[in-house]
Amino acid sequence: MRSHLLNDTTAEHYRRSVTEGIERVAAKLATTSRPFTGITADALSPRIDEIDLDQPLQDTAAALDELEDVYLRDAVYFHHPRYLAHLNCPVVIPAVLGEAILSAVNSSLDTWDQSAGGTLIERKLIDWTAGRIGLGENADGVFTSGGTQSNLQALLLAREEAKPGREGWEGPASFGTMRIFASEASHFSVKKSAELLGLGQDAVVSIPVGADQRMQTVALARELERCEQDGLVPMAVVATAGTTDFGSIDPLPEIAELCAQYGVWMHVDAAYGCGLLASVKYRGRIDGIERADSVTVDYHKSFFQPVSSSAVLVRDAATLRHATYHAEYLNPRRTIQERIPNQVDKSLQTTRRFDALKLWMTLRVMGADGIGQLFDEVCDLAVEGWKLLAADPRFDVVVEPALSTLVFRYIPADVTDPAEIDRANLHARKALFASGDAVVAGTKVGARHYLKFTLLNPETTTDDMTAVLDLIAGHAEQYLGESFDRAS
Ligand SMILES: *Cc1c(COP(=O)(O)O)cnc(C)c1O
């Protein structure tokens, strides 16, 4: 069994094993003609159920053959130009190389004595990102597992910063008086964070969005005012720079003004829109982000990085102390005096992947402009898609894209019942998924069901979009035809 341990004597075995795996994936990528096979969970689960985990195959090739059967053949492939569903990007090769290296060396970024250079590389990337945002001299941050964790950490810091010195403050008993303001199109992790932070169900005040799906700052001002009048504590405003559903970007400069006026922590959730930090053409769309107290960025959404790769950035490094705990065995207090850089002092996690290496390799090989150009391309593609949809009488399209998302629905000429149109769109999405020809997402706008293209693949063309729209219309028409037959 020792031959399976990665060490000085097994380097050759390692090389062969990993190469064998890479060969399989490369062959798969070269030959996938659809983003998905359309398999159902019911059809796939028996194949996984019947595997006896206590009966190992003792052979890499055999395990890879089996993996083909239970995973690779039917996986959902984000690199395919007709995968248009969620915020999943095709990944860039330098990042995949970084992934292979980081898992083999297996540094853990909690402490210097488990990572050495890894810690410094992560710190440099944090500084680089903070610099791109424009957070100033005292900025800092840390890599996280994703936007959800970044939002949680940012709101933890905001909660702690909002507490001290408040008149009548009674510790956690007062958590119920804290309020977070986020638009109705903000990510659900804001509510989840409020719950986890003990703030209670009423903590998140939902600010309406306009037809453009951006936070209405008039309503935000009104709610901040009301909060103050009610003797409640305005803890944070969460501005979303790229909503998950629409890619809409809240008016950051106006929100920053209001935050300054009311002395409230400004968090910018740029999990999606962070790609603009590298953009060559569209950086201006997130102007105002530099005024944030904290920022969430998901490199695994718009920097073409493999999952996970994400960070939370803060304007004032000192605020990260709210995540600092000391353990004698790991990061005793004296390590601070000794100036030993222990990233665990800034993180909610302890053992932590060296995800930063992927971004490092990406920047060192391609450069930021390379990433920015790819993201610009998908933003341009979204504009093309918007034109297609706006010109096509079969579809209703919701808002002109600020990033790379299009929300639309099929509207048959001869059907007026909105519930029936909902069902036709829901059916079209399902049928498309089952066919495997393309994958699109769905969402609701008001009470109605819509479909969604999240464009993150520069290889997707307008022809792909046209073809997928025809498929959607075809499935919806078929449904309506059958439903008409049922009714008559
Ligand atoms: C995706 C997303 C998140 C959550 O990020 P994860 O990496 O999935 O945890 C948070 N906010 C927004 C706006 C997002 O789009």
Short mmCIF file of C-alpha atoms and ligand atoms in Angstrom, two decimals:
data_model
loop_
_atom_site.label_atom_id
_atom_site.label_comp_id
_atom_site.label_asym_id
_atom_site.label_seq_id
_atom_site.Cartn_x
_atom_site.Cartn_y
_atom_site.Cartn_z
CA MET A 1 0.00 0.00 0.00
CA ARG A 2 2.94 2.31 0.53
CA SER A 3 3.37 2.52 -3.21
CA HIS A 4 0.31 4.77 -3.17
CA LEU A 5 1.90 7.35 -0.92
CA LEU A 6 3.27 10.28 -2.85
CA ASN A 7 6.96 10.59 -1.97
CA ASP A 8 10.50 10.34 -3.23
CA THR A 9 10.21 6.69 -4.17
CA THR A 10 6.86 6.92 -5.95
CA ALA A 11 7.43 9.87 -8.24
CA GLU A 12 7.15 7.65 -11.29
CA HIS A 13 3.89 6.07 -10.14
CA TYR A 14 2.55 9.56 -9.47
CA ARG A 15 3.53 10.73 -12.94
CA ARG A 16 1.91 7.73 -14.62
CA SER A 17 -1.28 7.82 -12.56
CA VAL A 18 -1.95 11.49 -12.98
CA THR A 19 -1.04 11.35 -16.67
CA GLU A 20 -3.49 8.50 -17.15
CA GLY A 21 -6.23 10.55 -15.52
CA ILE A 22 -5.36 13.62 -17.57
CA GLU A 23 -5.44 11.54 -20.77
CA ARG A 24 -8.98 10.42 -20.00
CA VAL A 25 -10.19 13.93 -19.29
CA ALA A 26 -8.42 15.32 -22.36
CA ALA A 27 -10.05 12.65 -24.53
CA LYS A 28 -13.39 13.45 -22.97
CA LEU A 29 -13.05 17.18 -23.56
CA ALA A 30 -12.05 16.57 -27.15
CA THR A 31 -15.09 14.44 -27.89
CA THR A 32 -18.02 15.83 -25.89
CA SER A 33 -20.55 16.99 -28.40
CA ARG A 34 -23.17 18.05 -25.85
CA PRO A 35 -22.90 19.72 -22.44
CA PHE A 36 -24.84 16.87 -20.84
CA THR A 37 -26.16 13.42 -21.64
CA GLY A 38 -29.55 14.12 -20.09
CA ILE A 39 -29.29 11.21 -17.68
CA THR A 40 -31.65 11.23 -14.69
CA ALA A 41 -30.64 10.68 -11.07
CA ASP A 42 -32.84 7.57 -11.05
CA ALA A 43 -30.96 6.08 -13.97
CA LEU A 44 -27.51 6.95 -12.62
CA SER A 45 -27.85 6.09 -8.95
CA PRO A 46 -28.03 2.27 -9.31
CA ARG A 47 -24.64 2.34 -11.01
CA ILE A 48 -23.16 4.11 -8.01
CA ASP A 49 -25.17 2.09 -5.48
CA GLU A 50 -23.85 -1.22 -6.75
CA ILE A 51 -20.23 -0.29 -6.14
CA ASP A 52 -18.84 -1.91 -3.00
CA LEU A 53 -16.47 0.57 -1.42
CA ASP A 54 -14.98 -2.19 0.69
CA GLN A 55 -13.87 -4.02 -2.47
CA PRO A 56 -11.14 -1.84 -3.98
CA LEU A 57 -10.09 -2.39 -7.57
CA GLN A 58 -6.38 -2.15 -6.71
CA ASP A 59 -5.72 -0.70 -10.12
CA THR A 60 -5.72 2.86 -11.41
CA ALA A 61 -6.86 2.02 -14.93
CA ALA A 62 -9.77 -0.05 -13.63
CA ALA A 63 -10.80 2.73 -11.26
CA LEU A 64 -10.67 5.19 -14.14
CA ASP A 65 -12.78 2.88 -16.30
CA GLU A 66 -15.32 2.74 -13.52
CA LEU A 67 -15.18 6.51 -13.11
CA GLU A 68 -15.99 6.90 -16.77
CA ASP A 69 -19.16 4.95 -16.09
CA VAL A 70 -20.28 6.70 -12.90
CA TYR A 71 -19.10 10.25 -13.53
CA LEU A 72 -17.18 11.34 -16.59
CA ARG A 73 -19.62 10.10 -19.22
CA ASP A 74 -22.60 11.91 -17.72
CA ALA A 75 -21.01 14.92 -16.06
CA VAL A 76 -22.26 18.40 -16.92
CA TYR A 77 -19.51 20.03 -18.97
CA PHE A 78 -19.10 23.74 -18.43
CA HIS A 79 -16.56 24.09 -21.22
CA HIS A 80 -19.21 23.27 -23.80
CA PRO A 81 -20.43 26.40 -25.64
CA ARG A 82 -24.06 25.40 -25.11
CA TYR A 83 -23.76 25.19 -21.35
CA LEU A 84 -25.50 28.49 -20.58
CA ALA A 85 -27.00 27.85 -17.18
CA HIS A 86 -25.36 28.91 -13.94
CA LEU A 87 -22.37 31.01 -12.93
CA ASN A 88 -19.89 28.31 -13.92
CA CYS A 89 -17.05 29.24 -16.18
CA PRO A 90 -14.86 27.20 -18.44
CA VAL A 91 -11.47 27.10 -16.75
CA VAL A 92 -8.13 28.34 -18.04
CA ILE A 93 -5.28 25.84 -18.37
CA PRO A 94 -2.73 27.69 -16.19
CA ALA A 95 -5.23 27.51 -13.33
CA VAL A 96 -5.77 23.78 -13.83
CA LEU A 97 -2.03 23.35 -13.75
CA GLY A 98 -1.96 25.31 -10.51
CA GLU A 99 -4.65 23.01 -9.13
CA ALA A 100 -2.58 19.93 -9.95
CA ILE A 101 0.45 21.40 -8.24
CA LEU A 102 -1.31 22.65 -5.14
CA SER A 103 -3.01 19.34 -4.42
CA ALA A 104 0.20 17.37 -4.89
CA VAL A 105 2.31 19.60 -2.65
CA ASN A 106 -0.74 19.99 -0.41
CA SER A 107 0.28 23.11 1.45
CA SER A 108 -2.17 24.29 4.05
CA LEU A 109 -2.50 28.02 4.24
CA ASP A 110 -3.47 28.31 7.86
CA THR A 111 0.04 28.89 9.13
CA TRP A 112 3.41 29.88 7.79
CA ASP A 113 4.90 26.63 9.05
CA GLN A 114 2.51 24.68 6.79
CA SER A 115 2.91 26.77 3.69
CA ALA A 116 5.86 29.17 3.62
CA GLY A 117 5.88 30.71 0.12
CA GLY A 118 2.21 29.82 -0.33
CA THR A 119 1.29 32.34 2.33
CA LEU A 120 3.31 35.06 0.64
CA ILE A 121 1.80 34.27 -2.75
CA GLU A 122 -1.71 34.45 -1.31
CA ARG A 123 -0.89 37.75 0.39
CA LYS A 124 0.45 39.22 -2.81
CA LEU A 125 -2.70 38.24 -4.69
CA ILE A 126 -4.84 39.79 -1.96
CA ASP A 127 -2.83 43.00 -2.29
CA TRP A 128 -3.16 42.84 -6.05
CA THR A 129 -6.92 42.43 -5.86
CA ALA A 130 -7.30 45.18 -3.25
CA GLY A 131 -5.20 47.40 -5.51
CA ARG A 132 -7.45 46.69 -8.48
CA ILE A 133 -10.46 47.58 -6.34
CA GLY A 134 -8.73 50.68 -5.00
CA LEU A 135 -9.22 49.93 -1.30
CA GLY A 136 -6.16 51.92 -0.23
CA GLU A 137 -3.05 51.40 1.83
CA ASN A 138 -4.56 49.59 4.80
CA ALA A 139 -6.47 46.96 2.86
CA ASP A 140 -6.19 43.26 3.48
CA GLY A 141 -8.19 40.09 3.03
CA VAL A 142 -8.01 36.36 2.69
CA PHE A 143 -8.95 33.62 0.26
CA THR A 144 -12.17 31.78 1.10
CA SER A 145 -14.09 28.75 -0.12
CA GLY A 146 -16.56 30.90 -2.04
CA GLY A 147 -18.80 33.93 -2.11
CA THR A 148 -21.02 32.48 0.58
CA GLN A 149 -18.19 32.33 3.07
CA SER A 150 -16.86 35.71 1.96
CA ASN A 151 -20.25 37.32 2.58
CA LEU A 152 -20.52 35.62 5.96
CA GLN A 153 -17.10 36.84 7.02
CA ALA A 154 -17.70 40.39 5.78
CA LEU A 155 -20.96 40.55 7.70
CA LEU A 156 -19.32 39.13 10.81
CA LEU A 157 -16.79 41.97 10.68
CA ALA A 158 -19.56 44.49 10.06
CA ARG A 159 -21.50 43.16 13.04
CA GLU A 160 -18.48 43.45 15.31
CA GLU A 161 -17.65 46.93 14.04
CA ALA A 162 -21.22 48.12 14.56
CA LYS A 163 -21.32 47.05 18.21
CA PRO A 164 -18.92 49.00 20.34
CA GLY A 165 -19.90 52.19 22.06
CA ARG A 166 -23.55 52.05 21.13
CA GLU A 167 -25.77 53.39 23.84
CA GLY A 168 -27.95 50.71 25.37
CA TRP A 169 -25.86 47.95 23.79
CA GLU A 170 -26.48 44.71 25.67
CA GLY A 171 -24.22 42.29 23.85
CA PRO A 172 -25.72 39.47 21.83
CA ALA A 173 -29.11 40.25 23.36
CA SER A 174 -29.03 43.32 21.11
CA PHE A 175 -28.28 41.38 17.93
CA GLY A 176 -31.98 41.49 17.13
CA THR A 177 -31.76 45.26 16.71
CA MET A 178 -29.22 45.06 13.90
CA ARG A 179 -30.27 45.62 10.33
CA ILE A 180 -28.64 44.71 7.03
CA PHE A 181 -29.90 46.38 3.89
CA ALA A 182 -29.72 44.42 0.66
CA SER A 183 -31.70 44.55 -2.54
CA GLU A 184 -34.38 42.01 -3.24
CA ALA A 185 -32.09 40.67 -5.99
CA SER A 186 -29.18 40.09 -3.59
CA HIS A 187 -27.76 36.62 -3.00
CA PHE A 188 -29.46 34.37 -0.45
CA SER A 189 -26.20 33.99 1.44
CA VAL A 190 -26.89 37.45 2.92
CA LYS A 191 -29.97 36.11 4.71
CA LYS A 192 -28.20 32.91 5.62
CA SER A 193 -25.32 34.91 7.10
CA ALA A 194 -27.69 37.05 9.16
CA GLU A 195 -29.21 33.88 10.54
CA LEU A 196 -25.80 32.33 11.29
CA LEU A 197 -24.67 35.56 12.96
CA GLY A 198 -27.58 35.36 15.34
CA LEU A 199 -29.29 38.47 14.02
CA GLY A 200 -32.67 36.86 13.54
CA GLN A 201 -35.15 36.71 10.71
CA ASP A 202 -35.98 40.40 10.55
CA ALA A 203 -32.38 41.49 10.23
CA VAL A 204 -32.27 41.74 6.45
CA VAL A 205 -34.28 44.64 5.10
CA SER A 206 -35.12 43.94 1.49
CA ILE A 207 -34.73 47.03 -0.67
CA PRO A 208 -36.78 47.04 -3.86
CA VAL A 209 -35.13 47.08 -7.26
CA GLY A 210 -36.23 49.04 -10.29
CA ALA A 211 -37.07 47.56 -13.67
CA ASP A 212 -33.32 47.47 -14.28
CA GLN A 213 -32.97 45.10 -11.29
CA ARG A 214 -30.72 47.56 -9.43
CA MET A 215 -31.28 48.64 -5.86
CA GLN A 216 -33.45 51.74 -5.60
CA THR A 217 -31.38 54.16 -3.56
CA VAL A 218 -34.40 56.33 -2.73
CA ALA A 219 -35.88 53.32 -0.96
CA LEU A 220 -32.54 52.58 0.71
CA ALA A 221 -32.36 56.13 2.05
CA ARG A 222 -35.91 55.83 3.37
CA GLU A 223 -35.16 52.53 5.13
CA LEU A 224 -31.93 53.85 6.67
CA GLU A 225 -33.84 56.82 7.98
CA ARG A 226 -36.60 54.63 9.37
CA CYS A 227 -34.04 52.33 10.99
CA GLU A 228 -32.53 55.25 12.83
CA GLN A 229 -35.90 56.61 13.90
CA ASP A 230 -36.88 53.21 15.25
CA GLY A 231 -33.73 53.13 17.38
CA LEU A 232 -32.36 50.14 15.48
CA VAL A 233 -28.72 49.62 14.48
CA PRO A 234 -27.90 49.92 10.77
CA MET A 235 -25.15 47.31 10.55
CA ALA A 236 -24.36 47.02 6.86
CA VAL A 237 -25.55 47.78 3.38
CA VAL A 238 -24.85 44.99 0.91
CA ALA A 239 -24.54 46.32 -2.61
CA THR A 240 -24.50 43.62 -5.25
CA ALA A 241 -22.10 44.19 -8.14
CA GLY A 242 -23.55 41.67 -10.48
CA THR A 243 -26.72 40.05 -9.20
CA THR A 244 -26.79 36.30 -9.61
CA ASP A 245 -29.97 36.42 -11.62
CA PHE A 246 -29.54 39.44 -13.85
CA GLY A 247 -25.94 40.58 -13.59
CA SER A 248 -27.32 43.98 -12.64
CA ILE A 249 -24.96 46.24 -10.71
CA ASP A 250 -26.36 48.32 -7.84
CA PRO A 251 -25.57 52.07 -8.02
CA LEU A 252 -22.35 51.88 -6.02
CA PRO A 253 -21.48 55.62 -5.77
CA GLU A 254 -24.95 56.55 -4.47
CA ILE A 255 -24.91 53.67 -2.02
CA ALA A 256 -21.44 54.71 -0.83
CA GLU A 257 -22.78 58.22 -0.20
CA LEU A 258 -25.63 56.90 1.92
CA CYS A 259 -23.31 54.60 3.85
CA ALA A 260 -21.03 57.54 4.63
CA GLN A 261 -23.99 59.69 5.65
CA TYR A 262 -25.38 57.08 8.04
CA GLY A 263 -22.04 55.68 9.18
CA VAL A 264 -22.87 52.20 7.91
CA TRP A 265 -20.51 49.47 6.74
CA MET A 266 -20.62 49.11 2.97
CA HIS A 267 -20.16 45.60 1.68
CA VAL A 268 -19.99 45.00 -2.05
CA ASP A 269 -20.86 41.50 -3.14
CA ALA A 270 -18.92 41.32 -6.39
CA ALA A 271 -18.91 37.52 -6.53
CA TYR A 272 -19.96 37.75 -10.16
CA GLY A 273 -18.95 41.25 -11.25
CA CYS A 274 -15.36 40.98 -10.01
CA GLY A 275 -14.36 39.97 -13.55
CA LEU A 276 -14.63 43.67 -14.35
CA LEU A 277 -11.60 44.28 -12.12
CA ALA A 278 -9.55 42.79 -14.94
CA SER A 279 -11.68 44.17 -17.75
CA VAL A 280 -10.06 46.18 -20.46
CA LYS A 281 -13.30 47.81 -21.64
CA TYR A 282 -15.87 47.81 -18.84
CA ARG A 283 -14.05 48.51 -15.56
CA GLY A 284 -16.04 51.73 -15.22
CA ARG A 285 -19.23 49.77 -14.57
CA ILE A 286 -18.10 49.02 -11.03
CA ASP A 287 -16.81 52.47 -10.22
CA GLY A 288 -17.62 53.20 -6.59
CA ILE A 289 -16.48 49.75 -5.44
CA GLU A 290 -13.34 51.44 -4.09
CA ARG A 291 -15.46 53.03 -1.37
CA ALA A 292 -16.47 49.67 0.13
CA ASP A 293 -15.48 48.53 3.61
CA SER A 294 -15.47 44.95 2.37
CA VAL A 295 -15.74 43.21 -0.97
CA THR A 296 -16.54 39.63 -2.01
CA VAL A 297 -14.85 38.35 -5.16
CA ASP A 298 -15.34 34.93 -6.72
CA TYR A 299 -12.49 34.21 -9.06
CA HIS A 300 -14.24 30.92 -9.78
CA LYS A 301 -17.04 32.82 -11.47
CA SER A 302 -15.53 35.45 -13.69
CA PHE A 303 -11.78 34.86 -13.61
CA PHE A 304 -12.12 31.45 -15.29
CA GLN A 305 -10.75 29.63 -12.24
CA PRO A 306 -11.67 26.14 -11.08
CA VAL A 307 -13.84 25.85 -7.95
CA SER A 308 -12.88 26.95 -5.30
CA SER A 309 -11.21 30.29 -5.70
CA SER A 310 -12.63 33.24 -3.87
CA ALA A 311 -11.67 36.01 -1.47
CA VAL A 312 -12.96 38.61 0.92
CA LEU A 313 -11.19 41.98 0.94
CA VAL A 314 -11.42 44.69 3.58
CA ARG A 315 -10.51 48.38 3.54
CA ASP A 316 -9.10 48.25 7.08
CA ALA A 317 -6.88 45.27 7.85
CA ALA A 318 -7.47 45.75 11.57
CA THR A 319 -11.11 44.65 11.20
CA LEU A 320 -9.93 41.13 10.39
CA ARG A 321 -9.02 40.74 14.07
CA HIS A 322 -12.64 39.80 14.67
CA ALA A 323 -11.81 36.47 13.04
CA THR A 324 -8.66 35.97 15.11
CA TYR A 325 -8.43 33.22 17.71
CA HIS A 326 -5.26 31.78 19.12
CA ALA A 327 -4.32 28.19 19.81
CA GLU A 328 -1.08 27.21 21.49
CA TYR A 329 -0.50 24.37 19.05
CA LEU A 330 -1.11 26.49 15.94
CA ASN A 331 -0.78 30.24 16.14
CA PRO A 332 0.11 31.30 19.68
CA ARG A 333 -0.10 35.01 20.45
CA ARG A 334 3.66 35.40 20.41
CA THR A 335 3.73 34.62 16.66
CA ILE A 336 2.22 38.07 16.10
CA GLN A 337 5.14 39.76 17.90
CA GLU A 338 7.52 37.46 16.03
CA ARG A 339 5.93 38.73 12.80
CA ILE A 340 5.19 35.23 11.57
CA PRO A 341 2.51 35.49 8.89
CA ASN A 342 -0.29 33.12 9.87
CA GLN A 343 -3.25 33.45 7.54
CA VAL A 344 -5.47 31.55 9.97
CA ASP A 345 -5.56 34.76 12.01
CA LYS A 346 -7.69 36.26 9.23
CA SER A 347 -9.81 33.31 8.20
CA LEU A 348 -12.98 31.50 9.26
CA GLN A 349 -11.33 28.28 8.11
CA THR A 350 -8.39 26.50 9.68
CA THR A 351 -6.85 23.96 7.29
CA ARG A 352 -7.18 25.73 3.98
CA ARG A 353 -6.36 24.97 0.36
CA PHE A 354 -3.73 26.93 -1.51
CA ASP A 355 -6.35 28.04 -4.03
CA ALA A 356 -4.44 31.23 -4.62
CA LEU A 357 -1.90 29.30 -6.68
CA LYS A 358 -4.41 28.91 -9.50
CA LEU A 359 -4.86 32.65 -9.84
CA TRP A 360 -1.12 33.11 -9.50
CA MET A 361 -0.37 30.78 -12.41
CA THR A 362 -3.11 32.47 -14.43
CA LEU A 363 -1.70 35.93 -13.90
CA ARG A 364 1.87 34.79 -14.48
CA VAL A 365 1.03 33.02 -17.76
CA MET A 366 -1.84 35.06 -19.21
CA GLY A 367 -1.82 38.28 -17.27
CA ALA A 368 -4.82 40.18 -15.98
CA ASP A 369 -5.61 41.62 -19.41
CA GLY A 370 -5.90 38.09 -20.76
CA ILE A 371 -8.58 37.28 -18.21
CA GLY A 372 -10.23 40.66 -18.66
CA GLN A 373 -10.44 40.21 -22.42
CA LEU A 374 -12.18 36.86 -21.99
CA PHE A 375 -14.68 38.42 -19.62
CA ASP A 376 -15.21 41.37 -21.95
CA GLU A 377 -15.97 38.91 -24.73
CA VAL A 378 -18.80 37.31 -22.78
CA CYS A 379 -20.16 40.75 -21.90
CA ASP A 380 -20.14 41.62 -25.59
CA LEU A 381 -21.80 38.33 -26.40
CA ALA A 382 -24.58 39.16 -23.95
CA VAL A 383 -25.26 42.38 -25.85
CA GLU A 384 -25.56 40.35 -29.05
CA GLY A 385 -27.92 37.97 -27.29
CA TRP A 386 -29.99 40.86 -26.02
CA LYS A 387 -30.36 42.17 -29.57
CA LEU A 388 -31.37 38.73 -30.80
CA LEU A 389 -34.01 38.38 -28.11
CA ALA A 390 -35.31 41.92 -28.43
CA ALA A 391 -35.81 41.40 -32.16
CA ASP A 392 -37.49 38.02 -31.81
CA PRO A 393 -41.28 38.20 -31.30
CA ARG A 394 -41.26 34.73 -29.73
CA PHE A 395 -39.43 36.03 -26.66
CA ASP A 396 -39.74 38.64 -23.97
CA VAL A 397 -36.37 39.74 -22.55
CA VAL A 398 -36.12 41.42 -19.17
CA VAL A 399 -33.18 43.80 -18.87
CA GLU A 400 -30.30 44.97 -20.97
CA PRO A 401 -27.24 43.13 -19.61
CA ALA A 402 -24.70 44.93 -17.40
CA LEU A 403 -22.57 41.76 -17.34
CA SER A 404 -23.25 38.53 -19.19
CA THR A 405 -26.72 37.35 -18.17
CA LEU A 406 -29.94 37.33 -20.17
CA VAL A 407 -33.32 36.62 -18.60
CA PHE A 408 -36.15 35.98 -21.02
CA ARG A 409 -39.21 33.92 -21.63
CA TYR A 410 -40.96 32.33 -24.53
CA ILE A 411 -44.28 34.06 -25.27
CA PRO A 412 -46.47 32.26 -27.78
CA ALA A 413 -48.56 34.56 -29.95
CA ASP A 414 -51.83 32.75 -29.36
CA VAL A 415 -51.72 31.96 -25.63
CA THR A 416 -52.78 34.57 -23.11
CA ASP A 417 -52.98 32.57 -19.87
CA PRO A 418 -49.79 33.54 -18.00
CA ALA A 419 -49.83 30.28 -16.00
CA GLU A 420 -49.87 28.28 -19.22
CA ILE A 421 -46.94 30.34 -20.52
CA ASP A 422 -45.13 29.60 -17.24
CA ARG A 423 -45.68 25.89 -17.72
CA ALA A 424 -44.47 26.04 -21.32
CA ASN A 425 -41.23 27.73 -20.23
CA LEU A 426 -40.69 25.33 -17.33
CA HIS A 427 -41.27 22.44 -19.67
CA ALA A 428 -38.88 23.84 -22.27
CA ARG A 429 -36.08 24.10 -19.72
CA LYS A 430 -36.62 20.57 -18.46
CA ALA A 431 -36.93 19.07 -21.91
CA LEU A 432 -33.77 20.82 -23.03
CA PHE A 433 -31.90 19.47 -20.00
CA ALA A 434 -33.20 15.97 -20.64
CA SER A 435 -32.06 16.20 -24.27
CA GLY A 436 -28.59 17.29 -23.22
CA ASP A 437 -28.41 19.56 -26.29
CA ALA A 438 -27.96 22.62 -24.11
CA VAL A 439 -28.35 23.63 -20.48
CA VAL A 440 -30.08 26.86 -19.49
CA ALA A 441 -31.21 28.15 -16.10
CA GLY A 442 -34.53 29.42 -14.88
CA THR A 443 -35.72 32.04 -12.43
CA LYS A 444 -38.77 34.03 -11.49
CA VAL A 445 -39.42 37.66 -12.25
CA GLY A 446 -42.30 38.78 -10.09
CA ALA A 447 -44.68 35.83 -10.15
CA ARG A 448 -43.67 34.59 -13.57
CA HIS A 449 -41.23 31.91 -14.66
CA TYR A 450 -38.39 32.96 -16.90
CA LEU A 451 -35.38 31.31 -18.52
CA LYS A 452 -31.83 32.45 -18.22
CA PHE A 453 -28.58 32.38 -20.17
CA THR A 454 -25.52 32.98 -18.01
CA LEU A 455 -22.83 33.55 -20.60
CA LEU A 456 -19.35 32.81 -19.29
CA ASN A 457 -17.88 30.98 -22.23
CA PRO A 458 -16.11 33.10 -24.83
CA GLU A 459 -16.44 30.12 -27.20
CA THR A 460 -20.22 30.50 -27.27
CA THR A 461 -21.34 32.22 -30.46
CA THR A 462 -24.47 34.07 -31.51
CA ASP A 463 -25.23 31.00 -33.65
CA ASP A 464 -25.19 28.90 -30.48
CA MET A 465 -27.63 31.30 -28.85
CA THR A 466 -29.90 31.28 -31.92
CA ALA A 467 -29.84 27.50 -32.03
CA VAL A 468 -30.66 27.17 -28.32
CA LEU A 469 -33.50 29.70 -28.61
CA ASP A 470 -34.96 27.64 -31.46
CA LEU A 471 -34.71 24.50 -29.34
CA ILE A 472 -36.47 26.26 -26.47
CA ALA A 473 -39.23 27.52 -28.74
CA GLY A 474 -39.60 24.04 -30.20
CA HIS A 475 -39.98 22.38 -26.79
CA ALA A 476 -42.39 25.04 -25.59
CA GLU A 477 -44.51 24.75 -28.75
CA GLN A 478 -44.61 21.00 -28.44
CA TYR A 479 -45.79 21.33 -24.86
CA LEU A 480 -48.50 23.81 -25.78
CA GLY A 481 -49.64 21.62 -28.67
CA GLU A 482 -49.96 18.60 -26.39
CA SER A 483 -51.64 20.65 -23.73
CA PHE A 484 -54.13 21.91 -26.32
CA ASP A 485 -54.81 18.29 -27.33
CA ARG A 486 -55.38 17.36 -23.69
CA ALA A 487 -57.82 20.19 -23.24
CA SER A 488 -59.88 19.44 -26.35
C1 LIG B 1 -22.54 32.98 -6.53
C2 LIG B 1 -22.81 34.13 -5.67
C3 LIG B 1 -22.56 34.09 -4.30
C4 LIG B 1 -22.15 32.81 -3.61
O1 LIG B 1 -20.88 32.41 -4.00
P1 LIG B 1 -20.42 30.89 -3.88
O2 LIG B 1 -19.05 30.93 -4.41
O3 LIG B 1 -21.37 30.09 -4.70
O4 LIG B 1 -20.50 30.51 -2.44
C5 LIG B 1 -22.75 35.23 -3.57
N1 LIG B 1 -23.17 36.37 -4.15
C6 LIG B 1 -23.45 36.44 -5.46
C7 LIG B 1 -23.93 37.74 -6.04
C8 LIG B 1 -23.28 35.33 -6.28
O5 LIG B 1 -23.56 35.39 -7.58
#
